[in-house]
PDB file of C-alpha atoms in Angstrom:
ATOM      1  CA  MET A   1      -9.349  -6.505 -14.181  1.00  0.00           C
ATOM      2  CA  ASP A   2      -7.995  -8.676 -17.012  1.00  0.00           C
ATOM      3  CA  LEU A   3      -5.083  -6.259 -17.453  1.00  0.00           C
ATOM      4  CA  ALA A   4      -3.995  -6.893 -13.857  1.00  0.00           C
ATOM      5  CA  CYS A   5      -3.535 -10.657 -14.428  1.00  0.00           C
ATOM      6  CA  LEU A   6      -4.341 -11.488 -10.799  1.00  0.00           C
ATOM      7  CA  ASP A   7      -4.368 -14.914  -9.205  1.00  0.00           C
ATOM      8  CA  GLY A   8      -4.386 -16.451  -5.749  1.00  0.00           C
ATOM      9  CA  ALA A   9      -0.736 -15.552  -5.217  1.00  0.00           C
ATOM     10  CA  SER A  10      -1.266 -11.853  -6.012  1.00  0.00           C
ATOM     11  CA  ARG A  11      -0.959  -9.302  -3.214  1.00  0.00           C
ATOM     12  CA  VAL A  12      -2.601  -6.063  -4.346  1.00  0.00           C
ATOM     13  CA  VAL A  13      -2.292  -2.555  -2.943  1.00  0.00           C
ATOM     14  CA  GLU A  14      -5.147  -0.208  -3.866  1.00  0.00           C
ATOM     15  CA  VAL A  15      -5.309   3.548  -3.272  1.00  0.00           C
ATOM     16  CA  GLY A  16      -8.571   5.448  -2.949  1.00  0.00           C
ATOM     17  CA  PRO A  17     -11.072   2.581  -2.688  1.00  0.00           C
ATOM     18  CA  GLY A  18     -14.010   4.875  -1.932  1.00  0.00           C
ATOM     19  CA  LEU A  19     -17.063   2.713  -1.369  1.00  0.00           C
ATOM     20  CA  GLY A  20     -15.154  -0.337  -2.521  1.00  0.00           C
ATOM     21  CA  THR A  21     -16.520  -1.037  -6.002  1.00  0.00           C
ATOM     22  CA  LEU A  22     -13.112  -1.987  -7.391  1.00  0.00           C
ATOM     23  CA  THR A  23     -12.061  -3.482  -4.055  1.00  0.00           C
ATOM     24  CA  LEU A  24     -14.845  -6.059  -4.125  1.00  0.00           C
ATOM     25  CA  ALA A  25     -13.754  -7.146  -7.587  1.00  0.00           C
ATOM     26  CA  LEU A  26     -10.117  -7.389  -6.503  1.00  0.00           C
ATOM     27  CA  VAL A  27     -10.817  -9.635  -3.513  1.00  0.00           C
ATOM     28  CA  GLN A  28     -12.470 -12.142  -5.834  1.00  0.00           C
ATOM     29  CA  ASP A  29      -9.300 -12.656  -7.887  1.00  0.00           C
ATOM     30  CA  ALA A  30      -6.343 -11.771  -5.645  1.00  0.00           C
ATOM     31  CA  GLY A  31      -4.926 -13.651  -2.701  1.00  0.00           C
ATOM     32  CA  ALA A  32      -4.716 -10.501  -0.566  1.00  0.00           C
ATOM     33  CA  VAL A  33      -5.798  -6.882  -0.978  1.00  0.00           C
ATOM     34  CA  VAL A  34      -4.827  -3.859   1.116  1.00  0.00           C
ATOM     35  CA  SER A  35      -6.581  -0.561   0.385  1.00  0.00           C
ATOM     36  CA  ILE A  36      -5.469   2.896   1.517  1.00  0.00           C
ATOM     37  CA  GLU A  37      -8.187   5.502   2.088  1.00  0.00           C
ATOM     38  CA  ALA A  38      -7.812   9.113   3.234  1.00  0.00           C
ATOM     39  CA  ASP A  39     -11.499   9.873   3.887  1.00  0.00           C
ATOM     40  CA  ALA A  40     -12.272   8.931   7.501  1.00  0.00           C
ATOM     41  CA  GLU A  41     -16.011   8.881   6.773  1.00  0.00           C
ATOM     42  CA  LEU A  42     -15.498   5.785   4.601  1.00  0.00           C
ATOM     43  CA  GLU A  43     -13.877   3.705   7.327  1.00  0.00           C
ATOM     44  CA  PRO A  44     -17.155   2.010   8.424  1.00  0.00           C
ATOM     45  CA  VAL A  45     -17.741   0.903   4.824  1.00  0.00           C
ATOM     46  CA  LEU A  46     -14.241  -0.547   4.554  1.00  0.00           C
ATOM     47  CA  GLU A  47     -14.576  -2.206   7.955  1.00  0.00           C
ATOM     48  CA  GLY A  48     -17.702  -3.916   6.663  1.00  0.00           C
ATOM     49  CA  HIS A  49     -15.802  -5.222   3.645  1.00  0.00           C
ATOM     50  CA  ALA A  50     -12.996  -6.463   5.923  1.00  0.00           C
ATOM     51  CA  MET A  51     -15.480  -8.366   8.071  1.00  0.00           C
ATOM     52  CA  GLU A  52     -16.909 -10.086   5.015  1.00  0.00           C
ATOM     53  CA  HIS A  53     -13.639 -10.846   3.219  1.00  0.00           C
ATOM     54  CA  ALA A  54     -10.760 -12.447   5.116  1.00  0.00           C
ATOM     55  CA  ASN A  55      -8.300 -11.541   2.358  1.00  0.00           C
ATOM     56  CA  PHE A  56      -8.927  -7.800   2.711  1.00  0.00           C
ATOM     57  CA  ALA A  57      -7.475  -5.173   5.038  1.00  0.00           C
ATOM     58  CA  TYR A  58      -7.339  -1.400   4.879  1.00  0.00           C
ATOM     59  CA  LEU A  59      -5.225   1.505   6.075  1.00  0.00           C
ATOM     60  CA  MET A  60      -6.650   4.943   6.817  1.00  0.00           C
ATOM     61  CA  GLY A  61      -4.455   7.884   5.889  1.00  0.00           C
ATOM     62  CA  ASP A  62      -2.581   9.716   3.150  1.00  0.00           C
ATOM     63  CA  ALA A  63      -1.208   7.207   0.630  1.00  0.00           C
ATOM     64  CA  LEU A  64       1.835   9.439   0.125  1.00  0.00           C
ATOM     65  CA  LYS A  65       2.735   8.881   3.791  1.00  0.00           C
ATOM     66  CA  VAL A  66       2.065   5.124   3.921  1.00  0.00           C
ATOM     67  CA  GLY A  67       5.389   3.313   3.733  1.00  0.00           C
ATOM     68  CA  PRO A  68       6.548  -0.251   3.030  1.00  0.00           C
ATOM     69  CA  ASP A  69       6.454  -1.164   6.739  1.00  0.00           C
ATOM     70  CA  ASP A  70       2.817  -0.060   7.007  1.00  0.00           C
ATOM     71  CA  LEU A  71       1.883  -2.192   4.017  1.00  0.00           C
ATOM     72  CA  ALA A  72       3.830  -5.181   5.329  1.00  0.00           C
ATOM     73  CA  GLU A  73       1.922  -4.945   8.614  1.00  0.00           C
ATOM     74  CA  ALA A  74      -1.414  -4.784   6.794  1.00  0.00           C
ATOM     75  CA  PHE A  75      -0.601  -7.755   4.570  1.00  0.00           C
ATOM     76  CA  GLY A  76       0.506  -9.559   7.705  1.00  0.00           C
ATOM     77  CA  ARG A  77      -2.937  -8.982   9.199  1.00  0.00           C
ATOM     78  CA  VAL A  78      -4.499 -10.531   6.129  1.00  0.00           C
ATOM     79  CA  ALA A  79      -2.147 -13.508   6.292  1.00  0.00           C
ATOM     80  CA  ARG A  80      -2.919 -14.145   9.964  1.00  0.00           C
ATOM     81  CA  ARG A  81      -6.638 -14.074   9.267  1.00  0.00           C
ATOM     82  CA  LEU A  82      -6.270 -16.456   6.361  1.00  0.00           C
ATOM     83  CA  GLU A  83      -4.012 -18.801   8.297  1.00  0.00           C
ATOM     84  CA  GLY A  84      -6.057 -18.597  11.472  1.00  0.00           C
ATOM     85  CA  ALA A  85      -2.716 -18.882  13.245  1.00  0.00           C
ATOM     86  CA  ARG A  86      -0.740 -17.182  15.992  1.00  0.00           C
ATOM     87  CA  GLY A  87       2.912 -17.104  16.971  1.00  0.00           C
ATOM     88  CA  ALA A  88       5.895 -17.662  14.697  1.00  0.00           C
ATOM     89  CA  ALA A  89       4.018 -18.372  11.483  1.00  0.00           C
ATOM     90  CA  ALA A  90       1.989 -15.188  11.866  1.00  0.00           C
ATOM     91  CA  GLU A  91       5.074 -13.153  12.685  1.00  0.00           C
ATOM     92  CA  GLU A  92       6.807 -14.324   9.513  1.00  0.00           C
ATOM     93  CA  SER A  93       3.802 -13.320   7.417  1.00  0.00           C
ATOM     94  CA  CYS A  94       4.328  -9.679   8.386  1.00  0.00           C
ATOM     95  CA  GLY A  95       7.160  -9.526   5.856  1.00  0.00           C
ATOM     96  CA  LEU A  96       4.753  -9.841   2.923  1.00  0.00           C
ATOM     97  CA  ALA A  97       4.772  -7.036   0.374  1.00  0.00           C
ATOM     98  CA  PRO A  98       2.507  -6.170  -2.574  1.00  0.00           C
ATOM     99  CA  THR A  99       3.081  -7.690  -5.985  1.00  0.00           C
ATOM    100  CA  ALA A 100       0.592  -5.476  -7.857  1.00  0.00           C
ATOM    101  CA  PHE A 101      -0.729  -1.926  -7.684  1.00  0.00           C
ATOM    102  CA  VAL A 102      -4.307  -1.616  -8.957  1.00  0.00           C
ATOM    103  CA  ALA A 103      -6.346   1.536  -8.394  1.00  0.00           C
ATOM    104  CA  ASN A 104      -8.612   4.285  -9.638  1.00  0.00           C
ATOM    105  CA  LEU A 105      -6.144   6.916  -8.517  1.00  0.00           C
ATOM    106  CA  PRO A 106      -6.947  10.365  -7.149  1.00  0.00           C
ATOM    107  CA  TYR A 107      -5.793  12.547 -10.007  1.00  0.00           C
ATOM    108  CA  ASN A 108      -3.822  15.028  -7.894  1.00  0.00           C
ATOM    109  CA  VAL A 109      -1.399  12.378  -6.584  1.00  0.00           C
ATOM    110  CA  ALA A 110      -1.463   9.790  -9.378  1.00  0.00           C
ATOM    111  CA  ALA A 111       1.886  10.488 -11.035  1.00  0.00           C
ATOM    112  CA  THR A 112       3.738  10.805  -7.719  1.00  0.00           C
ATOM    113  CA  LEU A 113       2.277   7.565  -6.367  1.00  0.00           C
ATOM    114  CA  ILE A 114       3.054   5.498  -9.451  1.00  0.00           C
ATOM    115  CA  LEU A 115       6.718   6.484  -9.592  1.00  0.00           C
ATOM    116  CA  GLY A 116       7.036   6.294  -5.806  1.00  0.00           C
ATOM    117  CA  TYR A 117       5.588   2.788  -5.579  1.00  0.00           C
ATOM    118  CA  PHE A 118       7.838   1.412  -8.312  1.00  0.00           C
ATOM    119  CA  SER A 119      10.798   3.028  -6.569  1.00  0.00           C
ATOM    120  CA  GLU A 120      10.009   2.084  -2.961  1.00  0.00           C
ATOM    121  CA  LEU A 121       8.267  -1.270  -3.448  1.00  0.00           C
ATOM    122  CA  PRO A 122      10.524  -3.473  -5.598  1.00  0.00           C
ATOM    123  CA  THR A 123       8.152  -6.431  -5.180  1.00  0.00           C
ATOM    124  CA  ILE A 124       5.521  -4.695  -7.327  1.00  0.00           C
ATOM    125  CA  GLU A 125       5.625  -6.408 -10.695  1.00  0.00           C
ATOM    126  CA  ARG A 126       2.758  -4.579 -12.363  1.00  0.00           C
ATOM    127  CA  ALA A 127       0.594  -1.469 -11.984  1.00  0.00           C
ATOM    128  CA  VAL A 128      -2.844  -1.100 -13.557  1.00  0.00           C
ATOM    129  CA  VAL A 129      -4.212   2.338 -12.757  1.00  0.00           C
ATOM    130  CA  MET A 130      -6.857   4.737 -13.971  1.00  0.00           C
ATOM    131  CA  VAL A 131      -5.541   8.286 -14.160  1.00  0.00           C
ATOM    132  CA  GLN A 132      -6.346  11.573 -15.852  1.00  0.00           C
ATOM    133  CA  LYS A 133      -5.760  11.308 -19.610  1.00  0.00           C
ATOM    134  CA  GLU A 134      -3.000  13.922 -19.504  1.00  0.00           C
ATOM    135  CA  VAL A 135      -1.146  11.886 -16.874  1.00  0.00           C
ATOM    136  CA  ALA A 136      -1.544   8.747 -18.993  1.00  0.00           C
ATOM    137  CA  ASP A 137      -0.140  10.680 -21.963  1.00  0.00           C
ATOM    138  CA  ARG A 138       2.965  11.562 -19.905  1.00  0.00           C
ATOM    139  CA  ILE A 139       3.373   7.987 -18.691  1.00  0.00           C
ATOM    140  CA  ALA A 140       3.152   6.489 -22.190  1.00  0.00           C
ATOM    141  CA  ALA A 141       4.961   9.265 -24.086  1.00  0.00           C
ATOM    142  CA  GLN A 142       7.774   8.497 -26.518  1.00  0.00           C
ATOM    143  CA  PRO A 143      10.987  10.516 -26.913  1.00  0.00           C
ATOM    144  CA  GLY A 144      10.564  13.410 -29.297  1.00  0.00           C
ATOM    145  CA  THR A 145       6.973  14.215 -28.291  1.00  0.00           C
ATOM    146  CA  LYS A 146       5.868  17.200 -26.220  1.00  0.00           C
ATOM    147  CA  GLN A 147       4.360  14.920 -23.547  1.00  0.00           C
ATOM    148  CA  TYR A 148       7.725  13.231 -22.968  1.00  0.00           C
ATOM    149  CA  GLY A 149       9.607  14.648 -20.025  1.00  0.00           C
ATOM    150  CA  ALA A 150      11.703  13.906 -16.953  1.00  0.00           C
ATOM    151  CA  TYR A 151       8.853  11.963 -15.354  1.00  0.00           C
ATOM    152  CA  THR A 152       8.520   9.624 -18.340  1.00  0.00           C
ATOM    153  CA  ALA A 153      12.264   9.035 -18.522  1.00  0.00           C
ATOM    154  CA  LYS A 154      12.489   8.276 -14.792  1.00  0.00           C
ATOM    155  CA  LEU A 155       9.546   5.872 -14.937  1.00  0.00           C
ATOM    156  CA  GLY A 156      11.403   4.099 -17.740  1.00  0.00           C
ATOM    157  CA  LEU A 157      14.069   3.147 -15.198  1.00  0.00           C
ATOM    158  CA  TYR A 158      11.534   0.780 -13.640  1.00  0.00           C
ATOM    159  CA  GLY A 159       9.282  -0.515 -16.385  1.00  0.00           C
ATOM    160  CA  GLU A 160       7.333   0.012 -19.582  1.00  0.00           C
ATOM    161  CA  VAL A 161       3.729   0.682 -20.559  1.00  0.00           C
ATOM    162  CA  THR A 162       2.194  -2.516 -21.956  1.00  0.00           C
ATOM    163  CA  GLY A 163      -1.456  -1.459 -22.159  1.00  0.00           C
ATOM    164  CA  ARG A 164      -3.570   1.691 -22.375  1.00  0.00           C
ATOM    165  CA  PHE A 165      -7.175   2.604 -23.124  1.00  0.00           C
ATOM    166  CA  GLU A 166      -9.232   5.752 -22.597  1.00  0.00           C
ATOM    167  CA  VAL A 167     -12.342   6.029 -20.429  1.00  0.00           C
ATOM    168  CA  PRO A 168     -14.811   8.815 -21.372  1.00  0.00           C
ATOM    169  CA  PRO A 169     -16.582  10.914 -18.694  1.00  0.00           C
ATOM    170  CA  SER A 170     -19.903   9.275 -19.620  1.00  0.00           C
ATOM    171  CA  CYS A 171     -18.699   6.083 -17.893  1.00  0.00           C
ATOM    172  CA  PHE A 172     -18.950   7.807 -14.497  1.00  0.00           C
ATOM    173  CA  MET A 173     -21.815   9.054 -12.370  1.00  0.00           C
ATOM    174  CA  PRO A 174     -21.601  11.956 -11.925  1.00  0.00           C
ATOM    175  CA  ALA A 175     -19.500  12.585 -15.022  1.00  0.00           C
ATOM    176  CA  PRO A 176     -16.160  14.285 -14.255  1.00  0.00           C
ATOM    177  CA  HIS A 177     -14.900  17.281 -16.193  1.00  0.00           C
ATOM    178  CA  VAL A 178     -11.797  15.415 -17.367  1.00  0.00           C
ATOM    179  CA  ASP A 179     -11.063  12.431 -19.576  1.00  0.00           C
ATOM    180  CA  SER A 180      -9.489   9.375 -17.979  1.00  0.00           C
ATOM    181  CA  ALA A 181      -7.340   6.491 -19.153  1.00  0.00           C
ATOM    182  CA  VAL A 182      -6.268   3.141 -17.786  1.00  0.00           C
ATOM    183  CA  VAL A 183      -2.598   2.233 -18.165  1.00  0.00           C
ATOM    184  CA  ARG A 184      -0.688  -0.935 -17.365  1.00  0.00           C
ATOM    185  CA  ILE A 185       2.981  -0.651 -16.448  1.00  0.00           C
ATOM    186  CA  GLU A 186       5.134  -3.774 -16.218  1.00  0.00           C
ATOM    187  CA  ARG A 187       8.341  -3.721 -14.205  1.00  0.00           C
ATOM    188  CA  TRP A 188      11.400  -4.592 -16.232  1.00  0.00           C
ATOM    189  CA  ALA A 189      12.323  -8.240 -15.779  1.00  0.00           C
ATOM    190  CA  ALA A 190      15.792  -9.667 -16.270  1.00  0.00           C
ATOM    191  CA  GLY A 191      16.425  -9.875 -19.988  1.00  0.00           C
ATOM    192  CA  SER A 192      13.458  -7.718 -20.998  1.00  0.00           C
ATOM    193  CA  ALA A 193      14.822  -4.239 -20.314  1.00  0.00           C
ATOM    194  CA  PRO A 194      16.729  -2.150 -22.853  1.00  0.00           C
ATOM    195  CA  GLU A 195      20.470  -2.663 -22.525  1.00  0.00           C
ATOM    196  CA  GLY A 196      21.877  -0.993 -19.428  1.00  0.00           C
ATOM    197  CA  ILE A 197      18.615  -0.361 -17.580  1.00  0.00           C
ATOM    198  CA  ALA A 198      18.364  -3.636 -15.676  1.00  0.00           C
ATOM    199  CA  PRO A 199      19.691  -4.607 -13.309  1.00  0.00           C
ATOM    200  CA  LEU A 200      20.273  -1.257 -11.599  1.00  0.00           C
ATOM    201  CA  SER A 201      20.435  -0.820  -7.845  1.00  0.00           C
ATOM    202  CA  GLY A 202      18.263   1.693  -6.040  1.00  0.00           C
ATOM    203  CA  GLU A 203      21.257   4.002  -5.647  1.00  0.00           C
ATOM    204  CA  GLU A 204      22.048   3.751  -9.339  1.00  0.00           C
ATOM    205  CA  ARG A 205      18.471   4.576 -10.311  1.00  0.00           C
ATOM    206  CA  ALA A 206      18.637   7.615  -8.029  1.00  0.00           C
ATOM    207  CA  ALA A 207      21.851   8.703  -9.768  1.00  0.00           C
ATOM    208  CA  CYS A 208      20.207   8.272 -13.167  1.00  0.00           C
ATOM    209  CA  ALA A 209      17.209  10.286 -11.978  1.00  0.00           C
ATOM    210  CA  HIS A 210      19.587  13.090 -10.958  1.00  0.00           C
ATOM    211  CA  VAL A 211      21.044  13.120 -14.465  1.00  0.00           C
ATOM    212  CA  ILE A 212      17.564  13.133 -15.995  1.00  0.00           C
ATOM    213  CA  ASP A 213      16.421  16.032 -13.813  1.00  0.00           C
ATOM    214  CA  ALA A 214      19.524  18.020 -14.758  1.00  0.00           C
ATOM    215  CA  ALA A 215      18.985  17.329 -18.458  1.00  0.00           C
ATOM    216  CA  PHE A 216      15.373  18.535 -18.306  1.00  0.00           C
ATOM    217  CA  ALA A 217      16.041  21.432 -15.915  1.00  0.00           C
ATOM    218  CA  GLN A 218      16.130  23.888 -18.811  1.00  0.00           C
ATOM    219  CA  ARG A 219      14.168  22.088 -21.475  1.00  0.00           C
ATOM    220  CA  ARG A 220      14.704  24.662 -24.215  1.00  0.00           C
ATOM    221  CA  LYS A 221      18.481  24.371 -23.919  1.00  0.00           C
ATOM    222  CA  THR A 222      20.767  21.693 -25.260  1.00  0.00           C
ATOM    223  CA  ILE A 223      21.476  18.834 -22.890  1.00  0.00           C
ATOM    224  CA  ARG A 224      25.052  20.131 -22.432  1.00  0.00           C
ATOM    225  CA  ASN A 225      23.927  23.601 -21.407  1.00  0.00           C
ATOM    226  CA  SER A 226      21.082  22.366 -19.216  1.00  0.00           C
ATOM    227  CA  MET A 227      23.267  19.909 -17.307  1.00  0.00           C
ATOM    228  CA  SER A 228      26.141  22.353 -16.916  1.00  0.00           C
ATOM    229  CA  SER A 229      23.690  24.902 -15.502  1.00  0.00           C
ATOM    230  CA  SER A 230      22.766  22.238 -12.940  1.00  0.00           C
ATOM    231  CA  GLY A 231      26.363  21.886 -11.758  1.00  0.00           C
ATOM    232  CA  PHE A 232      27.933  19.290 -14.065  1.00  0.00           C
ATOM    233  CA  ASP A 233      31.422  20.096 -15.385  1.00  0.00           C
ATOM    234  CA  LYS A 234      31.356  20.872 -19.121  1.00  0.00           C
ATOM    235  CA  ALA A 235      34.555  18.984 -19.883  1.00  0.00           C
ATOM    236  CA  ALA A 236      33.269  15.913 -18.048  1.00  0.00           C
ATOM    237  CA  LEU A 237      29.996  16.219 -19.909  1.00  0.00           C
ATOM    238  CA  ASP A 238      31.699  16.373 -23.313  1.00  0.00           C
ATOM    239  CA  ALA A 239      33.690  13.235 -22.531  1.00  0.00           C
ATOM    240  CA  ALA A 240      30.591  11.451 -21.239  1.00  0.00           C
ATOM    241  CA  PHE A 241      28.491  12.401 -24.277  1.00  0.00           C
ATOM    242  CA  ALA A 242      31.207  11.089 -26.603  1.00  0.00           C
ATOM    243  CA  GLU A 243      31.415   7.811 -24.667  1.00  0.00           C
ATOM    244  CA  ALA A 244      27.625   7.434 -24.543  1.00  0.00           C
ATOM    245  CA  GLY A 245      27.153   8.258 -28.218  1.00  0.00           C
ATOM    246  CA  VAL A 246      24.928  11.270 -27.478  1.00  0.00           C
ATOM    247  CA  ALA A 247      25.270  14.601 -29.274  1.00  0.00           C
ATOM    248  CA  PRO A 248      25.898  17.472 -26.819  1.00  0.00           C
ATOM    249  CA  THR A 249      23.579  19.609 -28.947  1.00  0.00           C
ATOM    250  CA  ALA A 250      20.659  17.230 -28.413  1.00  0.00           C
ATOM    251  CA  ARG A 251      17.732  18.243 -26.250  1.00  0.00           C
ATOM    252  CA  ALA A 252      16.598  16.103 -23.362  1.00  0.00           C
ATOM    253  CA  GLU A 253      13.184  15.285 -24.818  1.00  0.00           C
ATOM    254  CA  THR A 254      14.828  13.461 -27.746  1.00  0.00           C
ATOM    255  CA  LEU A 255      16.723  10.995 -25.542  1.00  0.00           C
ATOM    256  CA  SER A 256      15.498   7.636 -24.248  1.00  0.00           C
ATOM    257  CA  THR A 257      15.867   6.371 -20.717  1.00  0.00           C
ATOM    258  CA  ALA A 258      18.647   4.083 -21.933  1.00  0.00           C
ATOM    259  CA  ASP A 259      20.497   7.162 -23.281  1.00  0.00           C
ATOM    260  CA  PHE A 260      20.365   8.782 -19.848  1.00  0.00           C
ATOM    261  CA  VAL A 261      21.640   5.593 -18.213  1.00  0.00           C
ATOM    262  CA  ARG A 262      24.620   5.555 -20.596  1.00  0.00           C
ATOM    263  CA  ILE A 263      25.359   9.206 -19.804  1.00  0.00           C
ATOM    264  CA  ALA A 264      25.170   8.542 -16.060  1.00  0.00           C
ATOM    265  CA  ARG A 265      27.512   5.567 -16.415  1.00  0.00           C
ATOM    266  CA  ALA A 266      29.967   7.558 -18.518  1.00  0.00           C
ATOM    267  CA  LEU A 267      29.956  10.324 -15.906  1.00  0.00           C
ATOM    268  CA  GLY A 268      30.920   7.781 -13.276  1.00  0.00           C
ATOM    269  CA  GLU A 269      27.614   8.159 -11.460  1.00  0.00           C
ATOM    270  CA  LEU A 270      27.002   4.386 -11.509  1.00  0.00           C
ATOM    271  CA  ALA A 271      28.969   1.665  -9.774  1.00  0.00           C
TER     272      ALA A 271
END
């Protein structure tokens, strides 16, 4: 909880609350909490929590299909309960969006959710999530390591890992067959990002992600060969590499997110 740095102004989205152990801790520190749960059998439990805590609401369904509008509506419900108001003030509160993402994530969707939330919910300033250790290794990987890949580079367009610790199976009952880790990811703020990464528009990040995917498409090949195999013109690539200061013989896993941004800009992919 300390990693999340919550206060009364924090609006938290949680995925996979289960019986609500983490949820009940979140509602003590945050101004508003919205949890998303896929298991319909847990709805009565969550309804009980909502009745007891005015700053809590929940959504039933697949977190991968819950969009910004759904979350805004849920946070609006919380705001109306807290305000005890109707009419215009309540209507305006429906525009609220989460500022933090805190969850013990289902391992099969963890990586997709983290990147998706940073991409689709620009108001999220921080994520503190427990994931499978291998996923945490990918999230926190550095260029030049085998864990570093397209996912890591794309996540670097949005923020950086500022905290990580491992959680052994013995901490759970029953004990899972995998090791877990908690990671904190902070969104880049103005002035804190590596040169060129911030500010980028959503369209520019998508263009950078396209370049990253092309570079990692054939990981064993040089970046020039991998990207040309993905449809980029070789002559344009050579000019872009020279402008970006990147060797065409380099492999994608040796390049930082900032390197990929420079390549995308040199290719004319960015405004």
